[in-house]
Amino acid sequence: MCVHTAEGTNKQCHNLEGSVYIRCNQCLLRPLESNINSEVPVVEVPGSPPKGDATVRSISLQNLENLLKILVDGEEGVSPGPLKTWYRGLDDRDNFFKYTDGYRPKEQELSVEHVTSHLVAAYLKAEKDGKGGYKNKHPAKTQSRLFSDRRAKAVVTYQWKQSLGGKKGLLQMIRDAGISPDTELWIDVWFIDQNCRNITTELAISQEYYRLCDLHLIAASGDDADVLDRAWCLWEAALRAYEKRKSQIMGKLKVKEAGYGFLEKMDVYDPSDKESIYYGLRRVFNFDNSIINQKIADQVANAELLVN
């Protein structure tokens, strides 16, 4: 547990055990291979990614495309895939479709074009008939050959409601950006434990990837909601700015006026996340909103444009 006192306050950074989700400035300096998992009890359920010696750290673009097909359509001798089977059993009146997945109604039949990170997370957290316990295994446990324990080359900032597969999905966008199919990626929903009782631990680990990976791909999904209006996406871009490392933009982001208040206008699904990100960014950047907004604006302005 971090016990640093946040500069300018009399409060400690309870990153691993309290309600504060963001690591303080000192915590940001931890190395990527830190033994952070040992600081809290490890709780692993079927939907959790493998932990300990079996921890996975990346998946190649090609393998992730293959994984989506397996989860939806199945593989030889087993059809449909486990994600489609689970999806068929969902009630179209479920709150998941009303609130979580961008007001997207249930599809008549699931295809890779319909798979979003919201859907993947719900699949990994699904309980057995509301009676406790979990029924869906993490793909890294059932398709371990597709994952790797090597450090990722690229980390991705994107909106969870964006489709992952299909001709207009995130993975195709990455391909169109000229990223090699064998490039190993870190995409949050596959590596953050969606069932972790202390999600702050998982988020703390993820922050190191946004800081240290060779490539930081920002996906402009082309819908009405700009990716940089999202709180977690802003946090990820700010981590990159803090490290003084460039980002790469795929697509075309909406133009923001000079002096745009990213911090003040950011949006997030969970209000408690917004508060944590807001105060976390202020701690990291010395409690100056203007510096935070300028750092994010500069990060975007200086980014490499990969796709027009």
Coordinates of C-alpha atoms in Angstrom, one line a residue:
M1 CA 0.0 0.0 0.0
C2 CA 1.2 3.5 -0.9
V3 CA 1.7 5.7 2.1
H4 CA 2.9 8.8 0.4
T5 CA 1.4 12.1 1.4
A6 CA -0.1 13.8 -1.6
E7 CA 1.6 17.2 -2.2
G8 CA -0.5 20.1 -1.1
T9 CA -2.8 18.1 1.1
N10 CA -2.7 16.3 4.4
K11 CA -4.1 13.1 2.8
Q12 CA -2.2 10.0 2.0
C13 CA -2.4 8.2 -1.4
H14 CA -4.4 5.1 -0.5
N15 CA -4.0 3.7 -3.9
L16 CA -4.3 0.1 -3.1
E17 CA -6.8 -0.1 -0.3
G18 CA -8.9 3.1 -0.3
S19 CA -11.3 4.8 -2.7
V20 CA -8.7 6.8 -4.5
Y21 CA -8.1 5.0 -7.9
I22 CA -5.1 7.0 -9.1
R23 CA -1.5 6.6 -8.1
C24 CA 0.3 9.6 -6.7
N25 CA 3.3 11.2 -8.4
Q26 CA 5.8 9.0 -6.4
C27 CA 3.8 5.8 -7.2
L28 CA 4.1 6.6 -10.9
L29 CA 7.8 6.0 -10.8
R30 CA 7.4 2.3 -9.9
P31 CA 8.9 0.0 -12.5
L32 CA 6.7 -2.0 -14.8
E33 CA 7.7 -5.3 -13.3
S34 CA 6.8 -4.2 -9.8
N35 CA 5.6 -6.8 -7.3
I36 CA 2.3 -4.9 -6.9
N37 CA 0.1 -8.0 -6.8
S38 CA 1.7 -9.0 -3.5
E39 CA 0.4 -5.9 -1.7
V40 CA -3.2 -7.2 -1.6
P41 CA -4.7 -10.6 -1.5
V42 CA -5.0 -12.2 -4.9
V43 CA -8.6 -13.3 -5.6
E44 CA -9.0 -15.3 -8.8
V45 CA -12.2 -16.5 -10.3
P46 CA -12.9 -18.2 -13.7
G47 CA -13.4 -14.8 -15.4
S48 CA -10.1 -13.4 -14.1
P49 CA -7.0 -13.4 -16.3
P50 CA -4.3 -15.9 -15.1
K51 CA -2.2 -14.6 -12.2
G52 CA 1.2 -15.4 -10.7
D53 CA 3.5 -17.4 -12.9
A54 CA 0.8 -17.7 -15.6
T55 CA 0.3 -13.9 -15.9
V56 CA -0.2 -12.8 -19.5
R57 CA 0.9 -9.4 -20.7
S58 CA 0.0 -9.1 -24.3
I59 CA -1.7 -10.6 -27.4
S60 CA -0.8 -10.0 -31.0
L61 CA -3.2 -8.2 -33.3
Q62 CA -3.6 -11.3 -35.4
N63 CA -4.2 -13.5 -32.4
L64 CA -6.8 -11.1 -31.0
E65 CA -8.6 -11.2 -34.3
N66 CA -8.6 -15.0 -34.2
L67 CA -9.7 -14.9 -30.5
L68 CA -12.8 -12.8 -31.4
K69 CA -13.8 -15.3 -34.1
I70 CA -13.4 -18.3 -31.7
L71 CA -15.4 -16.6 -28.9
V72 CA -18.2 -15.8 -31.3
D73 CA -18.2 -18.5 -34.0
G74 CA -16.4 -21.2 -32.2
E75 CA -13.7 -23.5 -33.6
E76 CA -13.7 -26.9 -35.3
G77 CA -16.0 -29.2 -33.6
V78 CA -17.4 -26.6 -31.2
S79 CA -19.9 -24.1 -32.5
P80 CA -21.1 -21.5 -31.7
G81 CA -18.4 -19.9 -29.5
P82 CA -18.8 -19.4 -25.7
L83 CA -19.5 -15.6 -26.0
K84 CA -22.3 -16.1 -28.5
T85 CA -23.8 -19.0 -26.4
W86 CA -23.8 -16.7 -23.4
Y87 CA -25.2 -13.8 -25.4
R88 CA -28.1 -15.9 -26.7
G89 CA -29.2 -16.4 -23.1
L90 CA -29.4 -12.7 -22.2
D91 CA -32.7 -11.0 -21.8
D92 CA -33.1 -8.1 -24.2
R93 CA -34.6 -6.1 -21.3
D94 CA -31.4 -6.5 -19.3
N95 CA -30.1 -3.2 -18.0
F96 CA -26.8 -4.1 -19.8
F97 CA -28.4 -3.1 -23.1
K98 CA -30.2 -0.1 -21.6
Y99 CA -27.3 1.6 -19.8
T100 CA -23.9 -0.1 -20.2
D101 CA -23.4 -0.6 -23.9
G102 CA -24.1 2.9 -25.3
Y103 CA -27.9 2.2 -25.5
R104 CA -27.2 -0.5 -28.1
P105 CA -30.1 -3.0 -28.3
K106 CA -29.6 -6.7 -28.3
E107 CA -28.7 -8.1 -31.7
Q108 CA -30.7 -10.9 -33.2
E109 CA -27.5 -12.9 -33.5
L110 CA -24.1 -11.9 -32.3
S111 CA -21.2 -11.4 -34.7
V112 CA -17.7 -10.1 -34.3
E113 CA -18.9 -6.7 -35.5
H114 CA -21.1 -6.5 -32.4
V115 CA -18.5 -7.3 -29.8
T116 CA -17.5 -4.3 -27.6
S117 CA -15.4 -4.1 -24.5
H118 CA -18.6 -3.5 -22.5
L119 CA -19.8 -6.9 -23.7
V120 CA -16.6 -8.7 -23.0
A121 CA -16.5 -7.3 -19.4
A122 CA -20.1 -8.4 -18.8
Y123 CA -19.2 -11.8 -20.1
L124 CA -16.2 -12.2 -17.8
K125 CA -18.3 -11.0 -14.8
A126 CA -21.4 -13.1 -15.5
E127 CA -22.7 -15.1 -12.5
K128 CA -24.4 -18.5 -12.5
D129 CA -28.2 -17.7 -12.5
G130 CA -27.6 -15.1 -9.8
K131 CA -26.7 -17.8 -7.3
G132 CA -23.0 -16.7 -6.9
G133 CA -20.0 -18.0 -8.6
Y134 CA -18.9 -17.3 -12.1
K135 CA -19.7 -19.4 -15.2
N136 CA -17.4 -17.9 -18.0
K137 CA -13.7 -18.5 -18.1
H138 CA -11.2 -15.9 -19.2
P139 CA -10.0 -16.5 -22.8
A140 CA -6.4 -16.6 -21.6
K141 CA -7.3 -19.7 -19.7
T142 CA -9.1 -21.5 -22.5
Q143 CA -7.0 -20.1 -25.4
S144 CA -3.7 -19.6 -23.7
R145 CA -1.8 -20.3 -26.9
L146 CA -3.0 -16.9 -28.3
F147 CA -1.7 -14.9 -25.4
S148 CA 1.9 -14.0 -24.4
D149 CA 3.8 -13.2 -21.2
R150 CA 6.0 -10.7 -23.2
R151 CA 5.7 -7.0 -22.6
A152 CA 3.4 -5.4 -25.1
K153 CA 4.8 -3.1 -27.8
A154 CA 1.6 -1.0 -28.1
V155 CA -1.1 0.1 -25.7
V156 CA -4.5 1.4 -26.9
T157 CA -6.8 4.2 -25.8
Y158 CA -10.3 3.8 -27.2
Q159 CA -14.0 3.9 -26.2
W160 CA -15.4 0.8 -24.7
K161 CA -18.6 1.1 -26.8
Q162 CA -16.5 0.9 -30.1
S163 CA -16.8 -2.4 -31.9
L164 CA -13.7 -4.5 -31.6
G165 CA -14.1 -6.7 -34.7
G166 CA -15.5 -6.1 -38.2
K167 CA -14.5 -3.8 -41.0
K168 CA -15.0 -0.7 -39.0
G169 CA -13.9 -2.1 -35.6
L170 CA -10.9 -1.2 -33.5
L171 CA -8.7 -4.1 -34.7
Q172 CA -9.2 -3.2 -38.3
M173 CA -8.4 0.4 -37.5
I174 CA -5.1 -0.7 -36.0
R175 CA -4.4 -2.7 -39.1
D176 CA -5.2 0.2 -41.3
A177 CA -2.8 2.3 -39.3
G178 CA 0.0 0.2 -40.6
I179 CA 0.6 -1.8 -37.4
S180 CA 2.0 -5.3 -38.1
P181 CA -0.3 -8.2 -37.4
D182 CA 2.4 -9.7 -35.1
T183 CA 2.6 -6.6 -33.0
E184 CA 1.8 -7.5 -29.3
L185 CA -0.9 -5.3 -27.9
W186 CA -2.2 -4.4 -24.4
I187 CA -5.9 -3.6 -24.5
D188 CA -7.4 -3.1 -21.1
V189 CA -10.5 -5.3 -21.1
W190 CA -8.4 -8.4 -21.7
F191 CA -5.8 -7.8 -19.0
I192 CA -7.4 -5.8 -16.2
D193 CA -9.2 -8.3 -13.9
Q194 CA -12.9 -7.3 -14.3
N195 CA -13.7 -9.4 -11.2
C196 CA -11.0 -8.0 -8.9
R197 CA -12.3 -7.0 -5.5
N198 CA -9.7 -4.3 -5.4
I199 CA -9.8 -2.8 -9.0
T200 CA -7.3 -0.1 -7.9
T201 CA -4.6 -2.8 -8.0
E202 CA -5.4 -3.6 -11.6
L203 CA -5.6 0.0 -12.7
A204 CA -2.2 0.7 -11.0
I205 CA -0.6 -2.0 -13.1
S206 CA -2.3 -0.7 -16.3
Q207 CA -0.9 2.8 -15.8
E208 CA 2.6 1.5 -16.2
Y209 CA 1.8 0.2 -19.7
Y210 CA 0.4 3.5 -20.9
R211 CA 3.6 5.2 -19.7
L212 CA 6.2 2.7 -20.9
C213 CA 5.0 0.9 -24.1
D214 CA 6.7 1.9 -27.3
L215 CA 3.4 2.9 -29.0
H216 CA 0.4 4.6 -27.6
L217 CA -2.4 4.3 -30.1
I218 CA -5.4 6.6 -29.7
A219 CA -8.5 5.5 -31.6
A220 CA -10.8 8.2 -32.9
S221 CA -13.9 6.1 -33.4
G222 CA -15.7 8.6 -35.6
D223 CA -19.0 8.8 -33.6
D224 CA -20.5 11.8 -31.8
A225 CA -18.5 11.2 -28.6
D226 CA -14.9 12.2 -28.9
V227 CA -12.5 9.7 -27.3
L228 CA -10.8 12.6 -25.5
D229 CA -14.1 13.6 -23.8
R230 CA -13.8 10.3 -21.8
A231 CA -12.2 10.5 -18.4
W232 CA -10.2 7.3 -18.5
C233 CA -9.0 8.1 -22.0
L234 CA -7.8 11.5 -20.8
W235 CA -6.0 9.9 -17.9
E236 CA -4.2 7.6 -20.3
A237 CA -3.1 10.5 -22.5
A238 CA -2.0 12.4 -19.5
L239 CA 0.2 9.5 -18.3
R240 CA 1.9 9.6 -21.7
A241 CA 2.4 13.3 -21.4
Y242 CA 3.8 12.9 -17.9
E243 CA 6.4 10.5 -19.3
K244 CA 7.2 12.8 -22.2
R245 CA 6.5 10.1 -24.8
K246 CA 4.6 10.6 -28.0
S247 CA 1.2 9.1 -28.9
Q248 CA -0.1 8.0 -32.2
I249 CA -3.6 8.9 -33.4
M250 CA -5.6 6.6 -35.6
G251 CA -8.5 8.4 -37.4
K252 CA -9.4 12.0 -36.9
L253 CA -10.1 13.6 -33.5
K254 CA -12.5 16.5 -33.1
V255 CA -10.8 19.8 -33.1
K256 CA -10.9 21.5 -29.7
E257 CA -10.8 25.3 -29.3
A258 CA -7.7 26.9 -27.7
G259 CA -7.8 26.6 -23.9
Y260 CA -10.3 23.8 -24.0
G261 CA -11.1 22.5 -20.5
F262 CA -10.5 18.7 -20.9
L263 CA -10.4 18.2 -17.1
E264 CA -13.5 20.2 -16.4
K265 CA -15.6 18.7 -19.3
M266 CA -14.6 15.1 -19.1
D267 CA -17.3 12.5 -19.0
V268 CA -17.4 9.0 -17.5
Y269 CA -20.0 6.2 -16.9
D270 CA -19.2 5.8 -13.2
P271 CA -19.3 9.2 -11.3
S272 CA -16.9 7.8 -8.6
D273 CA -14.3 7.2 -11.4
K274 CA -14.6 10.8 -12.5
E275 CA -13.8 12.2 -9.0
S276 CA -10.8 9.8 -8.7
I277 CA -9.4 10.8 -12.0
Y278 CA -9.9 14.5 -11.4
Y279 CA -8.0 14.5 -8.1
G280 CA -5.5 12.1 -9.4
L281 CA -4.5 14.3 -12.3
R282 CA -4.4 17.3 -10.1
R283 CA -2.0 15.5 -7.7
V284 CA 0.3 14.4 -10.5
F285 CA 0.4 17.8 -12.2
N286 CA 0.8 19.9 -9.0
F287 CA -2.9 20.9 -8.6
D288 CA -3.0 23.2 -11.6
N289 CA -5.9 22.6 -14.0
S290 CA -4.4 24.8 -16.7
I291 CA -1.2 22.7 -16.8
I292 CA -3.3 19.5 -17.1
N293 CA -5.4 20.9 -19.9
Q294 CA -2.3 22.2 -21.7
K295 CA -0.4 18.9 -21.3
I296 CA -3.3 17.0 -22.9
A297 CA -3.6 19.5 -25.7
D298 CA 0.1 19.4 -26.4
Q299 CA 0.1 15.6 -26.3
V300 CA -2.5 15.5 -29.1
A301 CA -1.0 18.3 -31.1
N302 CA 2.4 16.6 -31.1
A303 CA 1.1 13.1 -31.8
E304 CA 1.9 11.2 -34.9
L305 CA -1.1 10.9 -37.2
L306 CA -1.3 7.3 -38.5
V307 CA -4.7 7.3 -40.4
N308 CA -6.5 10.3 -41.9

